[in-house]
Amino acid sequence: MRAKQFTPLVPRRAALALAAALGLSACAKTTRDIEPAPVDPALFAGADCAQLMARRARISQTLIFSGSAQDQIAADDRTRTLGVPTPMGTPFDSDREPEIARLKGELHAVNAQMDTQRCGPDFR
């Protein structure tokens, strides 16, 4: 009778550990943790204070909706299955991190341009 061949479990365990690490690294950030992308305030230099205020309102509204969706994706990614964090948001929804970073950068740039043009407290 032939003896069974011994198959090491180390490669299988290493593969599972690598898959778990990659899965956990795919977790989405919350809106609060996303840094603004650099946007030059000179892009808004031709606008008057009323136009800048309207632009800021549109950016803020879009940021609120995108941020809510991003926060939901991040919450879904923190879902735990048997005590293990299991990213469930990013495989099914697209991560909105680049869009949120851009919107935050645009909001900072519009505010900087409003300060440069001395739009005043009536526009804040």
PDB file of C-alpha atoms in Angstrom:
ATOM      1  CA  MET A   1       0.000   0.000   0.000  1.00  0.00           C
ATOM      2  CA  ARG A   2       1.237   3.395  -0.898  1.00  0.00           C
ATOM      3  CA  ALA A   3       1.515   6.176   1.667  1.00  0.00           C
ATOM      4  CA  LYS A   4      -0.369   9.413   1.031  1.00  0.00           C
ATOM      5  CA  GLN A   5       1.716  12.280  -0.124  1.00  0.00           C
ATOM      6  CA  PHE A   6       2.067  15.092   2.376  1.00  0.00           C
ATOM      7  CA  THR A   7       0.832  18.393   0.946  1.00  0.00           C
ATOM      8  CA  PRO A   8       1.951  21.418   2.862  1.00  0.00           C
ATOM      9  CA  LEU A   9      -0.759  23.844   3.945  1.00  0.00           C
ATOM     10  CA  VAL A  10       1.605  26.798   4.027  1.00  0.00           C
ATOM     11  CA  PRO A  11       0.959  27.961   0.435  1.00  0.00           C
ATOM     12  CA  ARG A  12      -2.807  27.711   0.980  1.00  0.00           C
ATOM     13  CA  ARG A  13      -2.611  29.654   4.244  1.00  0.00           C
ATOM     14  CA  ALA A  14      -0.342  32.261   2.668  1.00  0.00           C
ATOM     15  CA  ALA A  15      -2.781  32.675  -0.214  1.00  0.00           C
ATOM     16  CA  LEU A  16      -5.698  33.093   2.190  1.00  0.00           C
ATOM     17  CA  ALA A  17      -3.757  35.639   4.255  1.00  0.00           C
ATOM     18  CA  LEU A  18      -2.840  37.567   1.106  1.00  0.00           C
ATOM     19  CA  ALA A  19      -6.457  37.542  -0.109  1.00  0.00           C
ATOM     20  CA  ALA A  20      -7.667  38.787   3.277  1.00  0.00           C
ATOM     21  CA  ALA A  21      -5.068  41.576   3.324  1.00  0.00           C
ATOM     22  CA  LEU A  22      -6.006  42.673  -0.185  1.00  0.00           C
ATOM     23  CA  GLY A  23      -9.687  42.595   0.684  1.00  0.00           C
ATOM     24  CA  LEU A  24      -9.183  44.740   3.758  1.00  0.00           C
ATOM     25  CA  SER A  25      -7.046  47.234   1.870  1.00  0.00           C
ATOM     26  CA  ALA A  26      -9.931  47.840  -0.543  1.00  0.00           C
ATOM     27  CA  CYS A  27     -12.038  49.503   2.146  1.00  0.00           C
ATOM     28  CA  ALA A  28     -13.454  52.875   1.164  1.00  0.00           C
ATOM     29  CA  LYS A  29     -12.589  56.016   3.139  1.00  0.00           C
ATOM     30  CA  THR A  30     -15.227  58.129   4.800  1.00  0.00           C
ATOM     31  CA  THR A  31     -15.830  61.610   3.403  1.00  0.00           C
ATOM     32  CA  ARG A  32     -14.116  63.138   6.415  1.00  0.00           C
ATOM     33  CA  ASP A  33     -10.898  61.188   5.705  1.00  0.00           C
ATOM     34  CA  ILE A  34     -10.607  62.259   2.049  1.00  0.00           C
ATOM     35  CA  GLU A  35      -8.153  65.096   1.472  1.00  0.00           C
ATOM     36  CA  PRO A  36      -9.071  67.862  -1.011  1.00  0.00           C
ATOM     37  CA  ALA A  37      -7.386  67.801  -4.393  1.00  0.00           C
ATOM     38  CA  PRO A  38      -5.386  70.915  -5.263  1.00  0.00           C
ATOM     39  CA  VAL A  39      -7.443  73.316  -7.394  1.00  0.00           C
ATOM     40  CA  ASP A  40      -6.157  76.720  -8.476  1.00  0.00           C
ATOM     41  CA  PRO A  41      -8.435  79.576  -7.307  1.00  0.00           C
ATOM     42  CA  ALA A  42      -7.513  81.460 -10.505  1.00  0.00           C
ATOM     43  CA  LEU A  43      -9.985  79.186 -12.329  1.00  0.00           C
ATOM     44  CA  PHE A  44     -12.743  81.273 -10.762  1.00  0.00           C
ATOM     45  CA  ALA A  45     -11.085  84.679 -11.225  1.00  0.00           C
ATOM     46  CA  GLY A  46     -13.506  85.913 -13.908  1.00  0.00           C
ATOM     47  CA  ALA A  47     -16.606  85.455 -11.749  1.00  0.00           C
ATOM     48  CA  ASP A  48     -18.220  88.116  -9.595  1.00  0.00           C
ATOM     49  CA  CYS A  49     -19.276  87.507  -5.987  1.00  0.00           C
ATOM     50  CA  ALA A  50     -22.828  86.428  -6.855  1.00  0.00           C
ATOM     51  CA  GLN A  51     -21.531  83.883  -9.380  1.00  0.00           C
ATOM     52  CA  LEU A  52     -18.983  82.584  -6.882  1.00  0.00           C
ATOM     53  CA  MET A  53     -21.691  82.211  -4.262  1.00  0.00           C
ATOM     54  CA  ALA A  54     -23.904  80.265  -6.670  1.00  0.00           C
ATOM     55  CA  ARG A  55     -20.956  78.082  -7.679  1.00  0.00           C
ATOM     56  CA  ARG A  56     -20.134  77.386  -4.029  1.00  0.00           C
ATOM     57  CA  ALA A  57     -23.756  76.392  -3.368  1.00  0.00           C
ATOM     58  CA  ARG A  58     -23.750  73.940  -6.295  1.00  0.00           C
ATOM     59  CA  ILE A  59     -20.425  72.424  -5.215  1.00  0.00           C
ATOM     60  CA  SER A  60     -21.627  72.118  -1.611  1.00  0.00           C
ATOM     61  CA  GLN A  61     -24.854  70.405  -2.650  1.00  0.00           C
ATOM     62  CA  THR A  62     -23.030  67.944  -4.897  1.00  0.00           C
ATOM     63  CA  LEU A  63     -20.497  67.295  -2.134  1.00  0.00           C
ATOM     64  CA  ILE A  64     -23.289  66.521   0.336  1.00  0.00           C
ATOM     65  CA  PHE A  65     -24.890  63.940  -1.961  1.00  0.00           C
ATOM     66  CA  SER A  66     -21.601  62.376  -3.049  1.00  0.00           C
ATOM     67  CA  GLY A  67     -20.385  62.353   0.544  1.00  0.00           C
ATOM     68  CA  SER A  68     -23.522  60.545   1.714  1.00  0.00           C
ATOM     69  CA  ALA A  69     -23.032  57.879  -0.943  1.00  0.00           C
ATOM     70  CA  GLN A  70     -19.323  57.553  -0.060  1.00  0.00           C
ATOM     71  CA  ASP A  71     -20.089  57.262   3.648  1.00  0.00           C
ATOM     72  CA  GLN A  72     -22.609  54.506   2.895  1.00  0.00           C
ATOM     73  CA  ILE A  73     -20.000  52.634   0.845  1.00  0.00           C
ATOM     74  CA  ALA A  74     -17.517  53.016   3.706  1.00  0.00           C
ATOM     75  CA  ALA A  75     -20.119  51.755   6.192  1.00  0.00           C
ATOM     76  CA  ASP A  76     -20.828  48.764   3.946  1.00  0.00           C
ATOM     77  CA  ASP A  77     -17.091  48.055   3.809  1.00  0.00           C
ATOM     78  CA  ARG A  78     -16.942  47.957   7.600  1.00  0.00           C
ATOM     79  CA  THR A  79     -19.582  45.225   7.677  1.00  0.00           C
ATOM     80  CA  ARG A  80     -18.376  42.290   9.706  1.00  0.00           C
ATOM     81  CA  THR A  81     -18.948  38.672   8.822  1.00  0.00           C
ATOM     82  CA  LEU A  82     -18.299  36.376  11.776  1.00  0.00           C
ATOM     83  CA  GLY A  83     -16.250  39.140  13.402  1.00  0.00           C
ATOM     84  CA  VAL A  84     -14.028  39.683  10.362  1.00  0.00           C
ATOM     85  CA  PRO A  85     -14.288  42.997   8.452  1.00  0.00           C
ATOM     86  CA  THR A  86     -15.620  42.159   5.008  1.00  0.00           C
ATOM     87  CA  PRO A  87     -15.608  44.879   2.334  1.00  0.00           C
ATOM     88  CA  MET A  88     -19.108  44.692   0.921  1.00  0.00           C
ATOM     89  CA  GLY A  89     -19.462  48.219  -0.477  1.00  0.00           C
ATOM     90  CA  THR A  90     -16.616  48.701  -2.932  1.00  0.00           C
ATOM     91  CA  PRO A  91     -17.171  45.485  -4.933  1.00  0.00           C
ATOM     92  CA  PHE A  92     -20.728  46.583  -5.737  1.00  0.00           C
ATOM     93  CA  ASP A  93     -20.497  50.408  -5.848  1.00  0.00           C
ATOM     94  CA  SER A  94     -17.804  52.593  -7.291  1.00  0.00           C
ATOM     95  CA  ASP A  95     -15.654  54.443  -4.786  1.00  0.00           C
ATOM     96  CA  ARG A  96     -16.324  58.196  -5.051  1.00  0.00           C
ATOM     97  CA  GLU A  97     -13.045  59.265  -3.466  1.00  0.00           C
ATOM     98  CA  PRO A  98     -11.645  61.069  -6.572  1.00  0.00           C
ATOM     99  CA  GLU A  99     -14.905  62.988  -7.077  1.00  0.00           C
ATOM    100  CA  ILE A 100     -15.072  64.027  -3.417  1.00  0.00           C
ATOM    101  CA  ALA A 101     -11.421  65.111  -3.410  1.00  0.00           C
ATOM    102  CA  ARG A 102     -12.071  67.246  -6.505  1.00  0.00           C
ATOM    103  CA  LEU A 103     -15.218  68.796  -5.025  1.00  0.00           C
ATOM    104  CA  LYS A 104     -13.462  69.611  -1.760  1.00  0.00           C
ATOM    105  CA  GLY A 105     -10.620  71.202  -3.720  1.00  0.00           C
ATOM    106  CA  GLU A 106     -13.045  73.269  -5.797  1.00  0.00           C
ATOM    107  CA  LEU A 107     -14.845  74.403  -2.650  1.00  0.00           C
ATOM    108  CA  HIS A 108     -11.555  75.541  -1.097  1.00  0.00           C
ATOM    109  CA  ALA A 109     -10.611  77.328  -4.332  1.00  0.00           C
ATOM    110  CA  VAL A 110     -13.960  79.145  -4.575  1.00  0.00           C
ATOM    111  CA  ASN A 111     -13.673  80.241  -0.934  1.00  0.00           C
ATOM    112  CA  ALA A 112     -10.120  81.472  -1.550  1.00  0.00           C
ATOM    113  CA  GLN A 113     -11.271  83.426  -4.625  1.00  0.00           C
ATOM    114  CA  MET A 114     -14.139  84.936  -2.635  1.00  0.00           C
ATOM    115  CA  ASP A 115     -11.630  86.044   0.001  1.00  0.00           C
ATOM    116  CA  THR A 116      -9.365  87.500  -2.699  1.00  0.00           C
ATOM    117  CA  GLN A 117     -12.234  89.468  -4.212  1.00  0.00           C
ATOM    118  CA  ARG A 118     -13.389  90.551  -0.740  1.00  0.00           C
ATOM    119  CA  CYS A 119     -16.902  89.278  -1.283  1.00  0.00           C
ATOM    120  CA  GLY A 120     -17.638  90.036   2.371  1.00  0.00           C
ATOM    121  CA  PRO A 121     -19.783  88.465   5.066  1.00  0.00           C
ATOM    122  CA  ASP A 122     -22.994  88.865   3.063  1.00  0.00           C
ATOM    123  CA  PHE A 123     -21.789  86.061   0.818  1.00  0.00           C
ATOM    124  CA  ARG A 124     -20.718  83.692   3.611  1.00  0.00           C
TER     125      ARG A 124
END
